[in-house]
Amino acid sequence: MKTCHMMWALSLITIFTLSACQNSQTTETSQVDNFDEVYTQINTQDLKTHIKTLASDEYEGRLPTTIGEQKTLDYLVSEFKALGYQPGNGDSYLQPVELIEMTADPDMTLTIGDNHLAYKEGMIASTKREQNLVELKESDLVFVGYGVNAPEYNWNDYEGLDVKGKTVVILVNDPGFENPASGKFQGKTMTYYGRWSYKYEEASRQGAEAAIIVHETKPASYGWSVVANSWSGAQYGLVSKNGNADRVAVEGWLTLESAQKVFADAGLDFTAEKELAKAGPYNKALNLKASVTVKNSFKTSESYNVIASLPGADSPDEHVIFTAHWDHLGKDETKEGDQIYNGAHDNATGVAAALVMAKAYANLNIKPQRSTTFLIVTAEEQGLLGSKYYSEHPIIPLDKTVANINMDAMSVLGKTKDVAVIGMGKSELETYLAKAAKRQNRYLVEEGHPEAGYYYRSDHFSFAKQGVPALYAKGGEVPVDEATAQYRKRTNVIVRGCYHQVCDQFRESWDLSGIEEDAQLLFKVGYDLLSSDDWPNWAETSEFQRQK
């Protein structure tokens, strides 16, 4: 009997030993680094599925606070849940963003001297003030050049000028754009002083009653139709405690033709005055009066950012945040024929890239040490409002936010040999990007049109203003082969022509391999940051620094 007991005991030991070995082997297998496998799982088919869904007519152009928003939120939350991501805002995947929706009655005319300018044809006017009626009555008109007050560049177009109660007329972009050899500002590369948002902000600080920007396609980097479509209809802002009483009463645009007529009525040549404004700080009274009545309806509402996280293995309180904006322009029921601004390129592509990257991180066997967070924001088209709100009301402390990586209007033009860095030279994130690009046998270049100021036109800028290093990069302009070059020529005409138009729709002819490659690229950048304890810094020459 004793021998039998001993044999039974030895058998149990053998069984337990074999079981432990098998469990150990299973654990080791699950912990095998599968980065390369996951990297290649980022594919065009998944991208296509997401783009087609989000840009479908069913989503009605994804305008904030509409049924299109609800469908978009439901889709995104469902996707993140299915991937195993945790709610990023307590027990919710949503962050409420308080918006005010303001709609100007299109039945308005801007009168300047003898010129009666029609809405959307010769001008656009609106107000950010929470008032039902805003009247500009016989307001003195003053040309203030580029409307810039920049001490670091020794430039102040408002110097010695009192514009209280007056209407200022402002050139688009900044003084360096059309005079790059002058050494002024940053040459063709736009600074924030060239953005329309800055110009209205500065005019408000100066006490002006109204601010009107002269539109020109080349320095603006977009045509008048973009202004007319983007600035008409419902406009959104963040709810303000003072009802935006500190903003200029009227914010507007003039077509170039309208501006030329106005200057001619003042006995001036627009081109000659512009040359003087380019040469140095400049302002001049036009001796004309401006009048317009803006009838305004407004209501407050809530839209939502979507936020989802995968906790890090070792430093879960440190996050790399990936952003894309889910919103577009909705629909215009006054249009004949197609009324829906589907926003396939802008920005169903960026959201699709975010979702396929989120899937890739979820499929990693070995979880990175830091937390992976996706923030899909609202109201980008209305002035980066969703990301602005988040950066001012962060759920993850900004000093625990390692970096931001942004995806907006990804390239549908096929693979490229180069990677365009928007705002090149701003931060050490480009070191990580260069490493990821080398893996793909690609190289980094400055963006093709730095004069357009794209670094200040997407959601990463909201993080940059708060001192968080932010990266915005995508496929460049050197096609990978001749077939791609020919495809790019055909497709680029459509892409550019459909910016903020109803024709920005998904097309079966699109070559999504460029987005696949760029999503893999940014996935690698994020992975290296998530797997590190480094804190990338801004370049010494950058205007941004981490907030202390």
Coordinates of C-alpha atoms in Angstrom, one line a residue:
M1 CA 0.0 0.0 0.0
K2 CA 2.8 2.4 0.8
T3 CA 4.4 1.8 -2.6
C4 CA 1.0 2.4 -4.3
H5 CA 0.7 5.7 -2.3
M6 CA 4.2 6.7 -3.4
M7 CA 3.5 5.9 -7.1
W8 CA 0.2 7.9 -6.9
A9 CA 2.0 10.9 -5.3
L10 CA 4.7 10.8 -8.0
S11 CA 2.0 10.7 -10.7
L12 CA 0.4 13.8 -9.2
I13 CA 3.7 15.6 -9.2
T14 CA 4.3 14.6 -12.8
I15 CA 0.8 15.9 -13.8
F16 CA 1.3 19.2 -11.9
T17 CA 4.7 19.6 -13.4
L18 CA 3.5 19.0 -17.0
S19 CA 0.5 21.4 -16.3
A20 CA 2.8 24.1 -15.0
C21 CA 5.1 23.7 -18.1
Q22 CA 2.1 23.9 -20.4
N23 CA 0.8 27.0 -18.6
S24 CA 4.2 28.6 -18.7
Q25 CA 4.4 27.9 -22.4
T26 CA 1.0 29.4 -23.0
T27 CA 2.0 32.5 -21.0
E28 CA 5.2 32.8 -22.9
T29 CA 3.4 32.5 -26.2
S30 CA 0.9 35.2 -25.3
Q31 CA 3.8 37.5 -24.4
V32 CA 5.6 37.1 -27.7
D33 CA 6.2 40.5 -29.2
N34 CA 3.8 40.6 -32.2
F35 CA 4.5 44.2 -33.2
D36 CA 5.5 43.4 -36.8
E37 CA 2.4 41.3 -37.3
V38 CA 0.1 43.9 -35.9
Y39 CA 1.8 46.6 -37.9
T40 CA 0.9 44.8 -41.1
Q41 CA -2.7 44.3 -40.0
I42 CA -3.3 48.0 -40.6
N43 CA -4.9 47.7 -44.0
T44 CA -6.8 49.5 -46.7
Q45 CA -9.9 47.3 -46.4
D46 CA -10.5 48.3 -42.8
L47 CA -9.8 52.0 -43.7
K48 CA -12.3 51.7 -46.6
T49 CA -15.0 50.3 -44.4
H50 CA -14.8 53.1 -41.9
I51 CA -14.5 55.9 -44.5
K52 CA -17.5 54.7 -46.5
T53 CA -19.6 54.4 -43.3
L54 CA -18.8 57.8 -41.8
A55 CA -19.0 59.6 -45.2
S56 CA -22.3 57.9 -46.2
D57 CA -25.5 60.0 -46.7
E58 CA -26.9 58.3 -43.6
Y59 CA -24.6 60.4 -41.5
E60 CA -25.8 63.6 -43.1
G61 CA -22.4 65.3 -43.1
R62 CA -21.7 64.9 -39.4
L63 CA -22.7 68.4 -38.3
P64 CA -22.5 68.8 -34.5
T65 CA -25.8 68.6 -32.5
T66 CA -27.7 66.9 -35.4
I67 CA -28.8 63.3 -36.0
G68 CA -25.5 63.0 -37.9
E69 CA -23.6 63.6 -34.7
Q70 CA -25.6 60.9 -32.8
K71 CA -25.0 58.3 -35.5
T72 CA -21.3 59.2 -35.5
L73 CA -21.0 59.0 -31.7
D74 CA -22.8 55.6 -31.6
Y75 CA -20.4 54.3 -34.3
L76 CA -17.3 55.4 -32.6
V77 CA -18.3 54.3 -29.1
S78 CA -19.3 50.9 -30.5
E79 CA -15.9 50.5 -32.2
F80 CA -13.9 51.4 -29.1
K81 CA -15.9 49.1 -26.9
A82 CA -15.5 46.2 -29.3
L83 CA -11.7 46.8 -29.2
G84 CA -11.6 46.7 -25.4
Y85 CA -10.9 50.3 -24.8
Q86 CA -12.0 51.8 -21.5
P87 CA -14.1 54.9 -21.2
G88 CA -11.8 57.9 -21.1
N89 CA -14.0 60.2 -19.0
G90 CA -14.8 58.3 -15.8
D91 CA -17.5 55.7 -16.9
S92 CA -18.3 57.5 -20.1
Y93 CA -16.7 57.6 -23.6
L94 CA -18.0 61.1 -24.1
Q95 CA -16.9 64.5 -22.9
P96 CA -19.7 67.1 -23.2
V97 CA -18.7 70.3 -25.0
E98 CA -20.9 73.3 -24.4
L99 CA -21.5 75.0 -27.7
I100 CA -23.5 78.0 -28.8
E101 CA -25.1 77.7 -32.2
M102 CA -25.5 81.0 -34.0
T103 CA -27.2 81.5 -37.3
A104 CA -27.2 84.8 -39.2
D105 CA -30.2 85.7 -41.4
P106 CA -28.8 85.6 -45.0
D107 CA -31.1 88.5 -45.9
M108 CA -28.5 91.2 -45.3
T109 CA -26.5 93.7 -47.3
L110 CA -23.2 95.3 -46.4
T111 CA -23.1 98.9 -47.5
I112 CA -19.7 100.6 -47.8
G113 CA -19.9 104.0 -49.5
D114 CA -21.9 103.5 -52.7
N115 CA -21.3 99.8 -52.7
H116 CA -24.1 97.5 -51.7
L117 CA -22.6 94.1 -51.3
A118 CA -24.7 90.9 -51.3
Y119 CA -24.4 88.1 -48.8
K120 CA -22.2 85.2 -50.0
E121 CA -21.6 87.0 -53.4
G122 CA -19.5 90.0 -52.4
M123 CA -19.2 89.6 -48.7
I124 CA -19.9 87.4 -45.6
A125 CA -20.9 88.9 -42.2
S126 CA -21.7 87.4 -38.9
T127 CA -21.4 88.0 -35.2
K128 CA -20.1 86.0 -32.2
R129 CA -22.0 88.1 -29.8
E130 CA -25.0 86.4 -28.2
Q131 CA -27.5 89.0 -29.4
N132 CA -30.5 88.8 -31.6
L133 CA -29.7 92.0 -33.5
V134 CA -26.3 93.6 -34.2
E135 CA -26.2 96.8 -36.1
L136 CA -23.2 98.5 -37.6
K137 CA -24.3 102.0 -38.4
E138 CA -22.1 104.4 -40.4
S139 CA -18.9 103.0 -38.9
D140 CA -15.7 104.7 -40.1
L141 CA -13.6 102.4 -42.3
V142 CA -9.9 102.0 -41.6
F143 CA -7.4 99.9 -43.5
V144 CA -4.9 98.3 -41.0
G145 CA -2.7 96.3 -43.4
Y146 CA -2.3 92.8 -42.0
G147 CA -3.9 93.7 -38.7
V148 CA -0.8 92.4 -36.8
N149 CA 0.6 93.5 -33.5
A150 CA 3.7 91.4 -33.0
P151 CA 6.4 93.0 -30.8
E152 CA 8.9 90.2 -31.4
Y153 CA 8.8 91.1 -35.1
N154 CA 8.8 94.8 -34.4
W155 CA 5.5 95.1 -36.2
N156 CA 2.3 96.9 -35.2
D157 CA -0.3 97.9 -37.7
Y158 CA -2.4 99.5 -35.0
E159 CA 0.4 101.8 -33.7
G160 CA -0.9 105.3 -33.0
L161 CA -4.4 104.3 -34.1
D162 CA -7.7 104.5 -32.1
V163 CA -10.1 102.1 -33.8
K164 CA -12.8 102.1 -31.1
G165 CA -16.2 102.0 -32.8
K166 CA -14.6 101.7 -36.2
T167 CA -14.5 99.0 -38.8
V168 CA -11.0 97.7 -39.7
V169 CA -10.2 96.1 -43.1
I170 CA -7.4 93.5 -43.0
L171 CA -5.3 91.6 -45.5
V172 CA -5.2 87.8 -45.3
N173 CA -2.0 85.9 -44.3
D174 CA 1.0 87.8 -42.8
P175 CA 3.6 90.2 -44.2
G176 CA 6.1 87.5 -45.0
F177 CA 4.0 85.6 -47.5
E178 CA 4.3 87.7 -50.6
N179 CA 7.7 89.2 -49.7
P180 CA 9.7 86.1 -48.5
A181 CA 13.1 87.6 -49.4
S182 CA 12.5 90.5 -47.0
G183 CA 13.3 88.5 -43.9
K184 CA 10.0 89.5 -42.4
F185 CA 8.2 87.0 -40.1
Q186 CA 8.9 83.5 -41.5
G187 CA 8.8 84.2 -45.2
K188 CA 6.3 82.0 -47.0
T189 CA 5.7 79.9 -43.9
M190 CA 2.6 81.3 -42.2
T191 CA 2.8 82.3 -38.6
Y192 CA -0.3 82.4 -36.3
Y193 CA -0.5 86.2 -37.2
G194 CA -1.7 85.1 -40.6
R195 CA -4.7 83.2 -39.4
W196 CA -8.2 84.7 -39.6
S197 CA -8.8 83.7 -36.0
Y198 CA -5.9 85.9 -34.8
K199 CA -7.0 88.9 -36.9
Y200 CA -10.5 88.9 -35.3
E201 CA -9.0 88.4 -31.8
E202 CA -6.5 91.3 -32.3
A203 CA -9.2 93.6 -33.7
S204 CA -11.3 92.8 -30.6
R205 CA -8.4 93.6 -28.3
Q206 CA -7.9 96.9 -30.1
G207 CA -11.6 97.8 -29.5
A208 CA -12.8 97.8 -33.1
E209 CA -16.5 97.5 -33.7
A210 CA -16.1 95.3 -36.8
A211 CA -13.3 93.5 -38.6
I212 CA -13.4 92.5 -42.3
I213 CA -10.8 90.4 -44.0
V214 CA -10.1 90.7 -47.7
H215 CA -10.1 87.3 -49.3
E216 CA -7.5 86.4 -51.8
T217 CA -7.2 82.8 -53.0
K218 CA -3.4 82.4 -53.0
P219 CA -2.5 83.8 -49.6
A220 CA -5.7 82.3 -48.0
S221 CA -4.9 78.9 -49.7
Y222 CA -8.6 78.3 -50.5
G223 CA -11.2 79.9 -52.8
W224 CA -14.1 82.2 -52.0
S225 CA -16.5 79.3 -52.1
V226 CA -14.8 77.8 -49.0
V227 CA -15.5 81.1 -47.2
A228 CA -19.1 81.3 -48.4
N229 CA -19.9 77.7 -47.4
S230 CA -18.0 77.6 -44.2
W231 CA -19.1 80.9 -42.8
S232 CA -22.8 80.8 -43.7
G233 CA -25.5 78.8 -42.0
A234 CA -25.2 77.6 -38.4
Q235 CA -21.9 78.7 -36.8
Y236 CA -20.6 77.4 -33.5
G237 CA -18.6 78.7 -30.6
L238 CA -17.8 77.8 -27.1
V239 CA -20.2 79.1 -24.5
S240 CA -18.8 82.3 -23.0
K241 CA -19.6 83.8 -19.6
N242 CA -19.9 87.3 -21.0
G243 CA -21.8 86.4 -24.1
N244 CA -18.7 87.3 -26.2
A245 CA -19.3 91.0 -25.4
D246 CA -15.5 91.5 -25.8
R247 CA -15.6 90.4 -29.4
V248 CA -16.0 92.8 -32.3
A249 CA -19.7 93.2 -33.1
V250 CA -19.3 92.1 -36.8
E251 CA -16.8 89.6 -38.3
G252 CA -16.7 89.5 -42.0
W253 CA -15.0 88.8 -45.3
L254 CA -14.9 90.8 -48.6
T255 CA -14.1 89.2 -52.0
L256 CA -11.1 90.7 -53.7
E257 CA -13.4 92.3 -56.3
S258 CA -15.5 94.0 -53.6
A259 CA -12.3 95.3 -51.8
Q260 CA -11.0 96.7 -55.1
K261 CA -14.3 98.6 -55.5
V262 CA -14.3 99.9 -52.0
F263 CA -10.7 101.2 -52.3
A264 CA -11.5 102.8 -55.6
D265 CA -14.4 104.6 -54.0
A266 CA -11.9 105.9 -51.4
G267 CA -9.7 107.2 -54.3
L268 CA -7.1 104.5 -53.7
D269 CA -5.7 101.7 -55.6
F270 CA -6.0 98.4 -53.6
T271 CA -2.8 96.9 -55.1
A272 CA -0.7 100.0 -54.3
E273 CA -2.1 100.1 -50.7
K274 CA -1.2 96.4 -50.3
E275 CA 2.4 97.1 -51.4
L276 CA 2.7 99.7 -48.7
A277 CA 1.3 97.3 -46.1
K278 CA 3.8 94.7 -47.1
A279 CA 6.7 97.1 -46.7
G280 CA 6.1 97.8 -43.0
P281 CA 3.4 98.5 -40.4
Y282 CA 0.7 100.5 -42.0
N283 CA -2.8 101.9 -41.5
K284 CA -4.9 104.4 -43.4
A285 CA -8.3 105.9 -43.0
L286 CA -10.5 105.2 -46.0
N287 CA -13.0 108.0 -45.3
L288 CA -15.9 105.7 -46.0
K289 CA -18.7 104.4 -43.8
A290 CA -19.8 100.8 -43.3
S291 CA -23.3 99.7 -42.3
V292 CA -24.8 96.2 -42.0
T293 CA -27.5 94.7 -39.9
V294 CA -27.0 91.1 -38.7
K295 CA -30.2 89.4 -37.4
N296 CA -29.0 86.5 -35.3
S297 CA -30.7 83.5 -33.9
F298 CA -28.8 81.4 -31.4
K299 CA -29.2 78.5 -29.0
T300 CA -27.0 76.7 -26.7
S301 CA -26.4 73.0 -27.1
E302 CA -24.1 70.1 -26.2
S303 CA -21.9 68.3 -28.6
Y304 CA -19.4 65.6 -27.6
N305 CA -15.8 64.6 -27.9
V306 CA -15.2 60.8 -27.8
I307 CA -12.3 59.6 -25.6
A308 CA -11.2 56.0 -25.0
S309 CA -8.1 54.6 -23.4
L310 CA -6.0 51.4 -23.1
P311 CA -4.2 51.5 -19.7
G312 CA -0.4 51.2 -19.9
A313 CA 1.4 48.3 -18.2
D314 CA 3.8 50.3 -16.0
S315 CA 3.0 54.0 -16.2
P316 CA -0.8 54.2 -16.8
D317 CA -1.0 57.8 -15.7
E318 CA 1.1 58.9 -18.6
H319 CA -0.7 59.1 -22.0
V320 CA 0.0 59.6 -25.7
I321 CA -3.1 61.1 -27.1
F322 CA -4.1 60.5 -30.8
T323 CA -6.6 63.0 -32.2
A324 CA -8.9 63.3 -35.2
H325 CA -12.0 65.3 -35.7
W326 CA -15.3 63.5 -36.5
D327 CA -17.3 66.6 -37.6
H328 CA -18.0 68.1 -41.0
L329 CA -20.4 70.7 -42.5
G330 CA -23.7 68.8 -42.4
K331 CA -26.2 69.6 -45.2
D332 CA -27.6 72.7 -46.9
E333 CA -31.3 72.2 -47.7
T334 CA -31.3 75.4 -49.7
K335 CA -29.1 73.8 -52.4
E336 CA -30.6 72.1 -55.4
G337 CA -29.5 68.5 -56.0
D338 CA -26.9 67.1 -53.6
Q339 CA -27.2 68.9 -50.2
I340 CA -24.9 66.8 -48.1
Y341 CA -21.3 67.7 -47.3
N342 CA -20.2 64.1 -46.7
G343 CA -16.6 65.0 -45.6
A344 CA -15.0 61.8 -46.8
H345 CA -11.5 63.2 -47.2
D346 CA -12.1 65.8 -44.4
N347 CA -12.1 64.0 -42.1
A348 CA -13.6 60.5 -42.4
T349 CA -10.0 59.5 -43.5
G350 CA -8.5 60.8 -40.3
V351 CA -11.1 59.0 -38.1
A352 CA -10.6 55.8 -40.1
A353 CA -6.9 56.0 -39.5
A354 CA -7.5 56.5 -35.8
L355 CA -9.7 53.4 -35.6
V356 CA -7.4 51.1 -37.5
M357 CA -4.5 52.3 -35.2
A358 CA -6.6 51.7 -32.2
K359 CA -7.3 48.2 -33.3
A360 CA -3.6 47.6 -33.8
Y361 CA -2.7 48.8 -30.3
A362 CA -5.5 46.6 -28.9
N363 CA -4.0 43.5 -30.7
L364 CA -0.5 43.9 -29.2
N365 CA 0.5 40.9 -27.0
I366 CA 2.8 43.0 -24.9
K367 CA 1.1 46.2 -23.8
P368 CA 3.2 49.4 -23.8
Q369 CA 4.1 50.9 -20.5
R370 CA 2.1 54.1 -21.1
S371 CA -1.6 54.5 -21.8
T372 CA -2.9 54.8 -25.3
T373 CA -5.7 57.3 -25.6
F374 CA -7.8 58.3 -28.6
L375 CA -9.6 61.6 -28.6
I376 CA -12.0 62.1 -31.5
V377 CA -13.2 65.7 -31.3
T378 CA -16.1 67.7 -32.4
A379 CA -16.5 71.1 -34.0
E380 CA -13.1 71.3 -35.7
E381 CA -14.6 73.0 -38.7
Q382 CA -15.9 75.8 -36.5
G383 CA -12.5 76.8 -35.2
L384 CA -11.0 73.7 -33.5
L385 CA -13.7 74.1 -30.8
G386 CA -13.7 70.5 -29.5
S387 CA -10.0 70.2 -29.1
K388 CA -9.9 73.8 -27.7
Y389 CA -12.4 72.8 -25.1
Y390 CA -10.5 69.7 -24.2
S391 CA -7.2 71.5 -23.9
E392 CA -8.8 74.0 -21.5
H393 CA -10.7 71.3 -19.6
P394 CA -8.4 68.3 -19.9
I395 CA -9.5 65.0 -18.6
I396 CA -5.9 63.7 -18.6
P397 CA -3.6 66.3 -16.9
L398 CA -1.5 68.1 -19.5
D399 CA 1.6 67.4 -17.5
K400 CA 0.8 63.7 -17.9
T401 CA 0.2 64.0 -21.6
V402 CA 3.5 62.9 -23.3
A403 CA 2.5 64.0 -26.8
N404 CA -0.3 64.5 -29.3
I405 CA -0.4 62.9 -32.7
N406 CA -3.0 64.2 -35.0
M407 CA -4.7 62.7 -38.1
D408 CA -6.6 65.1 -40.4
A409 CA -7.4 64.8 -44.2
M410 CA -5.2 61.8 -44.8
S411 CA -3.8 61.4 -48.3
V412 CA -5.9 59.5 -50.8
L413 CA -3.2 60.0 -53.5
G414 CA -1.3 56.7 -53.0
K415 CA 2.1 56.0 -51.5
T416 CA 4.9 58.5 -51.5
K417 CA 8.6 58.3 -50.9
D418 CA 8.5 61.4 -48.6
V419 CA 6.7 62.3 -45.4
A420 CA 5.4 65.8 -45.2
V421 CA 5.9 67.3 -41.7
I422 CA 3.5 70.2 -41.1
G423 CA 5.3 72.8 -39.0
M424 CA 8.7 71.1 -39.5
G425 CA 11.3 71.8 -37.0
K426 CA 9.0 72.4 -34.0
S427 CA 9.7 69.5 -31.7
E428 CA 11.7 66.3 -30.9
L429 CA 8.8 64.2 -32.1
E430 CA 10.3 64.5 -35.5
T431 CA 13.1 62.2 -34.3
Y432 CA 10.6 59.5 -33.6
L433 CA 8.9 60.2 -37.0
A434 CA 12.2 59.9 -38.9
K435 CA 12.9 56.6 -37.3
A436 CA 9.5 55.3 -38.3
A437 CA 9.9 56.7 -41.8
K438 CA 13.3 54.9 -42.2
R439 CA 11.5 51.6 -41.6
Q440 CA 9.5 52.4 -44.7
N441 CA 12.4 53.6 -46.7
R442 CA 10.9 57.1 -46.6
Y443 CA 12.3 60.5 -45.7
L444 CA 11.0 63.7 -44.0
V445 CA 10.4 66.9 -45.9
E446 CA 8.8 70.2 -45.0
E447 CA 5.1 70.5 -46.0
G448 CA 4.5 71.5 -49.6
H449 CA 2.6 74.8 -48.8
P450 CA 3.9 76.2 -45.4
E451 CA 2.3 79.5 -46.4
A452 CA -1.2 78.0 -45.8
G453 CA -0.5 77.8 -42.1
Y454 CA -1.8 74.2 -41.7
Y455 CA 0.0 73.8 -38.3
Y456 CA -2.5 76.3 -36.9
R457 CA -5.5 74.8 -38.7
S458 CA -6.0 71.4 -37.1
D459 CA -6.6 70.0 -33.6
H460 CA -3.0 69.4 -32.6
F461 CA -2.7 73.2 -32.4
S462 CA -4.9 73.3 -29.3
F463 CA -2.4 71.0 -27.6
A464 CA 0.6 73.0 -28.8
K465 CA -0.8 76.2 -27.4
Q466 CA -0.9 74.5 -24.0
G467 CA 2.7 73.4 -24.3
V468 CA 2.2 69.7 -25.3
P469 CA 4.4 68.6 -28.2
A470 CA 2.1 67.9 -31.1
L471 CA 2.9 66.1 -34.4
Y472 CA 1.0 66.5 -37.7
A473 CA 2.5 64.6 -40.6
K474 CA 1.3 62.6 -43.6
G475 CA 2.2 61.5 -47.1
G476 CA 4.3 64.0 -49.1
E477 CA 4.3 64.8 -52.8
V478 CA 6.9 62.4 -54.4
P479 CA 4.9 59.4 -55.7
V480 CA 6.4 56.0 -55.2
D481 CA 6.2 55.1 -58.9
E482 CA 5.1 56.4 -62.3
A483 CA 1.6 54.8 -62.1
T484 CA 1.0 56.5 -58.8
A485 CA 2.2 59.8 -60.3
Q486 CA -0.4 59.6 -63.1
Y487 CA -3.1 58.7 -60.6
R488 CA -2.1 61.6 -58.4
K489 CA -2.5 64.1 -61.3
R490 CA -6.0 62.9 -62.0
T491 CA -7.2 62.6 -58.4
N492 CA -5.6 65.7 -56.8
V493 CA -7.7 68.0 -59.0
I494 CA -10.8 66.4 -57.6
V495 CA -9.6 66.4 -54.0
R496 CA -8.6 70.1 -54.1
G497 CA -11.8 71.1 -55.9
C498 CA -14.0 69.3 -53.4
Y499 CA -12.5 70.8 -50.3
H500 CA -15.6 71.8 -48.2
Q501 CA -17.9 71.0 -51.1
V502 CA -20.7 68.5 -51.5
C503 CA -18.4 66.5 -53.8
D504 CA -16.1 65.5 -51.0
Q505 CA -17.5 61.9 -51.2
F506 CA -15.9 58.5 -51.0
R507 CA -14.8 57.2 -54.4
E508 CA -14.1 53.6 -55.2
S509 CA -11.2 54.8 -57.4
W510 CA -9.3 56.2 -54.3
D511 CA -6.0 54.5 -53.7
L512 CA -5.9 54.1 -49.9
S513 CA -2.5 52.6 -49.7
G514 CA -1.0 55.9 -48.8
I515 CA -3.3 56.2 -45.8
E516 CA -2.4 52.6 -44.8
E517 CA 1.3 53.5 -45.0
D518 CA 0.9 56.7 -43.0
A519 CA -1.3 55.0 -40.4
Q520 CA 1.5 52.4 -40.0
L521 CA 4.0 55.2 -39.7
L522 CA 2.1 57.1 -37.0
F523 CA 1.3 53.8 -35.2
K524 CA 5.1 53.2 -35.0
V525 CA 5.7 56.7 -33.7
G526 CA 3.1 56.2 -31.0
Y527 CA 4.4 52.8 -30.1
D528 CA 7.9 54.1 -29.5
L529 CA 6.6 56.9 -27.3
L530 CA 4.3 54.5 -25.4
S531 CA 7.2 52.1 -24.8
S532 CA 9.6 54.8 -23.6
D533 CA 10.0 56.9 -20.5
D534 CA 11.2 59.9 -22.6
W535 CA 9.4 63.2 -22.6
P536 CA 10.0 64.9 -26.0
N537 CA 10.7 68.6 -26.0
W538 CA 9.9 71.5 -28.2
A539 CA 12.7 72.8 -30.4
E540 CA 14.5 75.9 -29.0
T541 CA 13.2 77.9 -32.0
S542 CA 9.6 76.9 -31.4
E543 CA 7.0 79.4 -30.1
F544 CA 5.6 76.7 -27.8
Q545 CA 7.0 75.4 -24.5
R546 CA 5.6 73.0 -21.9
Q547 CA 3.6 74.8 -19.3
K548 CA 5.4 74.7 -15.9

